[in-house]
């Protein structure tokens, strides 16, 4: 008697595991004691906190520039990329507004990101950039106290969700 065929298992994270990891990250950050909420707490010096905040704002502006480059090369992706780009703009504003020095522009303009010729490759490249940025932010949140750690965790989770949606959009 032949065995029935195996059900197709989609590659990549499932929605449940993605939501579970986001919720778990939020719980970990939310469970920190309140004594670490000041920027001068023992978890990080003010200069470290400011450096992390400035880098996060710069990285958010950089991902917005990537979205802009992909949208300029592939305007048919506006429906998919528009909301993700808007979220990245809000992330940049949150990091810029959270600090004492609100960085609004990078000192030197980086070269415009190159965009692959096909939409699928462009989405894959954008997903990889979002994933790498989310990973850097998740790592950085371990070094900073309180509110900035929570903001980094939230934006890292959003970046991971963006990477997932972009990967699905590339299929």
PDB file of C-alpha atoms in Angstrom:
ATOM      1  CA  UNK A   1       0.000   0.000   0.000  1.00  0.00           C
ATOM      2  CA  UNK A   2       1.569   3.332  -1.021  1.00  0.00           C
ATOM      3  CA  UNK A   3       2.009   6.080   1.517  1.00  0.00           C
ATOM      4  CA  UNK A   4       0.207   9.359   0.951  1.00  0.00           C
ATOM      5  CA  UNK A   5       2.433  12.199  -0.242  1.00  0.00           C
ATOM      6  CA  UNK A   6       3.981  14.435   2.395  1.00  0.00           C
ATOM      7  CA  UNK A   7       2.247  17.807   2.802  1.00  0.00           C
ATOM      8  CA  UNK A   8       4.225  20.734   1.434  1.00  0.00           C
ATOM      9  CA  UNK A   9       5.933  22.609   4.241  1.00  0.00           C
ATOM     10  CA  UNK A  10       6.596  26.259   3.389  1.00  0.00           C
ATOM     11  CA  UNK A  11      10.152  27.429   3.828  1.00  0.00           C
ATOM     12  CA  UNK A  12      10.981  30.249   6.183  1.00  0.00           C
ATOM     13  CA  UNK A  13       9.378  31.215   9.456  1.00  0.00           C
ATOM     14  CA  UNK A  14       5.683  30.733   9.945  1.00  0.00           C
ATOM     15  CA  UNK A  15       3.464  33.501  11.213  1.00  0.00           C
ATOM     16  CA  UNK A  16       3.063  31.828  14.593  1.00  0.00           C
ATOM     17  CA  UNK A  17       6.786  31.468  15.159  1.00  0.00           C
ATOM     18  CA  UNK A  18       7.389  35.040  13.994  1.00  0.00           C
ATOM     19  CA  UNK A  19       4.727  36.376  16.360  1.00  0.00           C
ATOM     20  CA  UNK A  20       6.011  34.179  19.180  1.00  0.00           C
ATOM     21  CA  UNK A  21       9.553  35.473  18.764  1.00  0.00           C
ATOM     22  CA  UNK A  22       8.334  39.086  18.677  1.00  0.00           C
ATOM     23  CA  UNK A  23       6.238  38.523  21.795  1.00  0.00           C
ATOM     24  CA  UNK A  24       9.127  36.764  23.529  1.00  0.00           C
ATOM     25  CA  UNK A  25      11.482  39.618  22.721  1.00  0.00           C
ATOM     26  CA  UNK A  26       8.996  42.144  24.030  1.00  0.00           C
ATOM     27  CA  UNK A  27       8.616  40.148  27.252  1.00  0.00           C
ATOM     28  CA  UNK A  28      12.357  39.962  27.745  1.00  0.00           C
ATOM     29  CA  UNK A  29      12.770  43.674  27.291  1.00  0.00           C
ATOM     30  CA  UNK A  30       9.636  44.478  29.280  1.00  0.00           C
ATOM     31  CA  UNK A  31      10.878  42.443  32.247  1.00  0.00           C
ATOM     32  CA  UNK A  32      13.911  44.612  32.886  1.00  0.00           C
ATOM     33  CA  UNK A  33      13.936  46.322  36.249  1.00  0.00           C
ATOM     34  CA  UNK A  34      12.974  49.968  36.273  1.00  0.00           C
ATOM     35  CA  UNK A  35      16.303  51.064  37.751  1.00  0.00           C
ATOM     36  CA  UNK A  36      17.871  50.745  34.290  1.00  0.00           C
ATOM     37  CA  UNK A  37      15.492  53.232  32.689  1.00  0.00           C
ATOM     38  CA  UNK A  38      17.707  56.260  33.110  1.00  0.00           C
ATOM     39  CA  UNK A  39      20.198  56.914  30.382  1.00  0.00           C
ATOM     40  CA  UNK A  40      22.933  57.143  32.996  1.00  0.00           C
ATOM     41  CA  UNK A  41      22.233  53.688  34.436  1.00  0.00           C
ATOM     42  CA  UNK A  42      24.861  51.032  34.800  1.00  0.00           C
ATOM     43  CA  UNK A  43      23.813  49.251  31.578  1.00  0.00           C
ATOM     44  CA  UNK A  44      25.366  51.923  29.383  1.00  0.00           C
ATOM     45  CA  UNK A  45      27.083  55.258  29.605  1.00  0.00           C
ATOM     46  CA  UNK A  46      25.389  58.314  28.130  1.00  0.00           C
ATOM     47  CA  UNK A  47      27.946  58.375  25.328  1.00  0.00           C
ATOM     48  CA  UNK A  48      27.213  54.738  24.429  1.00  0.00           C
ATOM     49  CA  UNK A  49      23.469  55.387  24.552  1.00  0.00           C
ATOM     50  CA  UNK A  50      23.837  58.412  22.293  1.00  0.00           C
ATOM     51  CA  UNK A  51      26.077  56.510  19.851  1.00  0.00           C
ATOM     52  CA  UNK A  52      23.563  53.659  19.620  1.00  0.00           C
ATOM     53  CA  UNK A  53      20.696  56.100  19.135  1.00  0.00           C
ATOM     54  CA  UNK A  54      22.517  58.056  16.403  1.00  0.00           C
ATOM     55  CA  UNK A  55      23.506  54.861  14.603  1.00  0.00           C
ATOM     56  CA  UNK A  56      19.937  53.534  14.792  1.00  0.00           C
ATOM     57  CA  UNK A  57      18.590  56.769  13.290  1.00  0.00           C
ATOM     58  CA  UNK A  58      21.241  56.679  10.542  1.00  0.00           C
ATOM     59  CA  UNK A  59      20.502  53.016   9.806  1.00  0.00           C
ATOM     60  CA  UNK A  60      16.780  53.762   9.570  1.00  0.00           C
ATOM     61  CA  UNK A  61      17.435  56.586   7.126  1.00  0.00           C
ATOM     62  CA  UNK A  62      19.656  54.213   5.160  1.00  0.00           C
ATOM     63  CA  UNK A  63      16.915  51.593   4.843  1.00  0.00           C
ATOM     64  CA  UNK A  64      14.499  54.333   3.721  1.00  0.00           C
ATOM     65  CA  UNK A  65      17.015  55.244   0.994  1.00  0.00           C
ATOM     66  CA  UNK A  66      17.061  51.588  -0.074  1.00  0.00           C
ATOM     67  CA  UNK A  67      13.261  51.557  -0.282  1.00  0.00           C
ATOM     68  CA  UNK A  68      13.381  54.771  -2.326  1.00  0.00           C
ATOM     69  CA  UNK A  69      15.937  53.306  -4.733  1.00  0.00           C
ATOM     70  CA  UNK A  70      13.889  50.124  -5.239  1.00  0.00           C
ATOM     71  CA  UNK A  71      10.700  52.143  -5.735  1.00  0.00           C
ATOM     72  CA  UNK A  72      12.427  54.376  -8.293  1.00  0.00           C
ATOM     73  CA  UNK A  73      13.645  51.327 -10.240  1.00  0.00           C
ATOM     74  CA  UNK A  74      10.450  49.276  -9.820  1.00  0.00           C
ATOM     75  CA  UNK A  75       7.424  51.573  -9.323  1.00  0.00           C
ATOM     76  CA  UNK A  76       5.033  48.624  -9.628  1.00  0.00           C
ATOM     77  CA  UNK A  77       6.134  47.554  -6.122  1.00  0.00           C
ATOM     78  CA  UNK A  78       4.589  50.637  -4.501  1.00  0.00           C
ATOM     79  CA  UNK A  79       1.668  48.666  -3.069  1.00  0.00           C
ATOM     80  CA  UNK A  80       3.989  46.291  -1.231  1.00  0.00           C
ATOM     81  CA  UNK A  81       6.801  48.677  -0.323  1.00  0.00           C
ATOM     82  CA  UNK A  82       4.851  51.849   0.495  1.00  0.00           C
ATOM     83  CA  UNK A  83       3.659  50.783   3.966  1.00  0.00           C
ATOM     84  CA  UNK A  84       7.037  49.243   4.850  1.00  0.00           C
ATOM     85  CA  UNK A  85       8.854  52.412   3.775  1.00  0.00           C
ATOM     86  CA  UNK A  86       6.450  54.523   5.849  1.00  0.00           C
ATOM     87  CA  UNK A  87       7.215  52.393   8.903  1.00  0.00           C
ATOM     88  CA  UNK A  88      10.958  52.823   8.314  1.00  0.00           C
ATOM     89  CA  UNK A  89      10.475  56.607   8.139  1.00  0.00           C
ATOM     90  CA  UNK A  90       8.660  56.498  11.494  1.00  0.00           C
ATOM     91  CA  UNK A  91      11.512  54.426  12.942  1.00  0.00           C
ATOM     92  CA  UNK A  92      14.058  57.050  11.844  1.00  0.00           C
ATOM     93  CA  UNK A  93      11.910  59.785  13.395  1.00  0.00           C
ATOM     94  CA  UNK A  94      11.566  57.830  16.649  1.00  0.00           C
ATOM     95  CA  UNK A  95      15.313  57.414  17.021  1.00  0.00           C
ATOM     96  CA  UNK A  96      16.055  60.994  15.984  1.00  0.00           C
ATOM     97  CA  UNK A  97      13.418  62.388  18.341  1.00  0.00           C
ATOM     98  CA  UNK A  98      14.425  60.176  21.265  1.00  0.00           C
ATOM     99  CA  UNK A  99      17.863  61.725  21.718  1.00  0.00           C
ATOM    100  CA  UNK A 100      19.111  65.012  23.033  1.00  0.00           C
ATOM    101  CA  UNK A 101      20.833  65.645  19.717  1.00  0.00           C
ATOM    102  CA  UNK A 102      18.245  65.001  17.044  1.00  0.00           C
ATOM    103  CA  UNK A 103      20.309  63.965  14.013  1.00  0.00           C
ATOM    104  CA  UNK A 104      18.471  64.924  10.868  1.00  0.00           C
ATOM    105  CA  UNK A 105      21.053  64.348   8.167  1.00  0.00           C
ATOM    106  CA  UNK A 106      24.137  62.275   7.658  1.00  0.00           C
ATOM    107  CA  UNK A 107      27.374  64.282   7.444  1.00  0.00           C
ATOM    108  CA  UNK A 108      28.293  62.817   4.083  1.00  0.00           C
ATOM    109  CA  UNK A 109      25.770  61.380   1.681  1.00  0.00           C
ATOM    110  CA  UNK A 110      26.461  57.700   1.038  1.00  0.00           C
ATOM    111  CA  UNK A 111      26.353  56.468  -2.530  1.00  0.00           C
ATOM    112  CA  UNK A 112      22.909  55.539  -3.776  1.00  0.00           C
ATOM    113  CA  UNK A 113      22.249  51.816  -3.328  1.00  0.00           C
ATOM    114  CA  UNK A 114      22.346  49.718  -6.474  1.00  0.00           C
ATOM    115  CA  UNK A 115      19.101  47.985  -7.327  1.00  0.00           C
ATOM    116  CA  UNK A 116      18.902  44.635  -9.118  1.00  0.00           C
ATOM    117  CA  UNK A 117      17.165  44.611 -12.507  1.00  0.00           C
ATOM    118  CA  UNK A 118      14.388  42.197 -11.520  1.00  0.00           C
ATOM    119  CA  UNK A 119      11.729  42.888  -8.931  1.00  0.00           C
ATOM    120  CA  UNK A 120      12.294  39.510  -7.296  1.00  0.00           C
ATOM    121  CA  UNK A 121      16.010  40.175  -6.823  1.00  0.00           C
ATOM    122  CA  UNK A 122      15.335  43.717  -5.613  1.00  0.00           C
ATOM    123  CA  UNK A 123      12.908  42.409  -2.974  1.00  0.00           C
ATOM    124  CA  UNK A 124      15.366  39.727  -1.922  1.00  0.00           C
ATOM    125  CA  UNK A 125      18.133  42.310  -1.527  1.00  0.00           C
ATOM    126  CA  UNK A 126      15.847  44.586   0.474  1.00  0.00           C
ATOM    127  CA  UNK A 127      14.778  41.650   2.676  1.00  0.00           C
ATOM    128  CA  UNK A 128      18.429  40.806   3.358  1.00  0.00           C
ATOM    129  CA  UNK A 129      19.130  44.425   4.330  1.00  0.00           C
ATOM    130  CA  UNK A 130      16.115  44.489   6.685  1.00  0.00           C
ATOM    131  CA  UNK A 131      17.153  41.164   8.233  1.00  0.00           C
ATOM    132  CA  UNK A 132      20.745  42.315   8.801  1.00  0.00           C
ATOM    133  CA  UNK A 133      19.550  45.578  10.336  1.00  0.00           C
ATOM    134  CA  UNK A 134      17.097  43.771  12.619  1.00  0.00           C
ATOM    135  CA  UNK A 135      19.908  41.476  13.779  1.00  0.00           C
ATOM    136  CA  UNK A 136      22.234  44.428  14.529  1.00  0.00           C
ATOM    137  CA  UNK A 137      19.486  46.145  16.504  1.00  0.00           C
ATOM    138  CA  UNK A 138      18.661  43.022  18.482  1.00  0.00           C
ATOM    139  CA  UNK A 139      22.325  42.729  19.401  1.00  0.00           C
ATOM    140  CA  UNK A 140      22.650  46.430  20.293  1.00  0.00           C
ATOM    141  CA  UNK A 141      19.679  46.404  22.657  1.00  0.00           C
ATOM    142  CA  UNK A 142      21.666  44.275  25.089  1.00  0.00           C
ATOM    143  CA  UNK A 143      24.079  47.166  25.666  1.00  0.00           C
ATOM    144  CA  UNK A 144      21.642  49.991  26.388  1.00  0.00           C
ATOM    145  CA  UNK A 145      19.209  50.668  29.217  1.00  0.00           C
ATOM    146  CA  UNK A 146      15.468  51.118  29.443  1.00  0.00           C
ATOM    147  CA  UNK A 147      13.499  52.994  26.844  1.00  0.00           C
ATOM    148  CA  UNK A 148      16.136  52.821  24.114  1.00  0.00           C
ATOM    149  CA  UNK A 149      16.379  49.036  24.564  1.00  0.00           C
ATOM    150  CA  UNK A 150      12.607  48.747  24.274  1.00  0.00           C
ATOM    151  CA  UNK A 151      12.585  50.945  21.170  1.00  0.00           C
ATOM    152  CA  UNK A 152      15.389  48.901  19.596  1.00  0.00           C
ATOM    153  CA  UNK A 153      13.531  45.666  20.378  1.00  0.00           C
ATOM    154  CA  UNK A 154      10.329  46.962  18.849  1.00  0.00           C
ATOM    155  CA  UNK A 155      12.023  48.257  15.703  1.00  0.00           C
ATOM    156  CA  UNK A 156      14.104  45.062  15.375  1.00  0.00           C
ATOM    157  CA  UNK A 157      10.906  43.010  15.539  1.00  0.00           C
ATOM    158  CA  UNK A 158       9.318  45.244  12.903  1.00  0.00           C
ATOM    159  CA  UNK A 159      12.397  44.846  10.707  1.00  0.00           C
ATOM    160  CA  UNK A 160      12.199  41.061  11.028  1.00  0.00           C
ATOM    161  CA  UNK A 161       8.539  41.229  10.018  1.00  0.00           C
ATOM    162  CA  UNK A 162       9.469  43.452   7.049  1.00  0.00           C
ATOM    163  CA  UNK A 163      12.105  40.927   5.970  1.00  0.00           C
ATOM    164  CA  UNK A 164       9.512  38.165   6.141  1.00  0.00           C
ATOM    165  CA  UNK A 165       6.966  40.133   4.104  1.00  0.00           C
ATOM    166  CA  UNK A 166       9.584  41.080   1.524  1.00  0.00           C
ATOM    167  CA  UNK A 167      10.684  37.454   1.231  1.00  0.00           C
ATOM    168  CA  UNK A 168       7.091  36.375   0.715  1.00  0.00           C
ATOM    169  CA  UNK A 169       6.606  39.189  -1.810  1.00  0.00           C
ATOM    170  CA  UNK A 170       9.594  37.965  -3.797  1.00  0.00           C
ATOM    171  CA  UNK A 171       7.970  34.577  -4.382  1.00  0.00           C
TER     172      UNK A 171
END
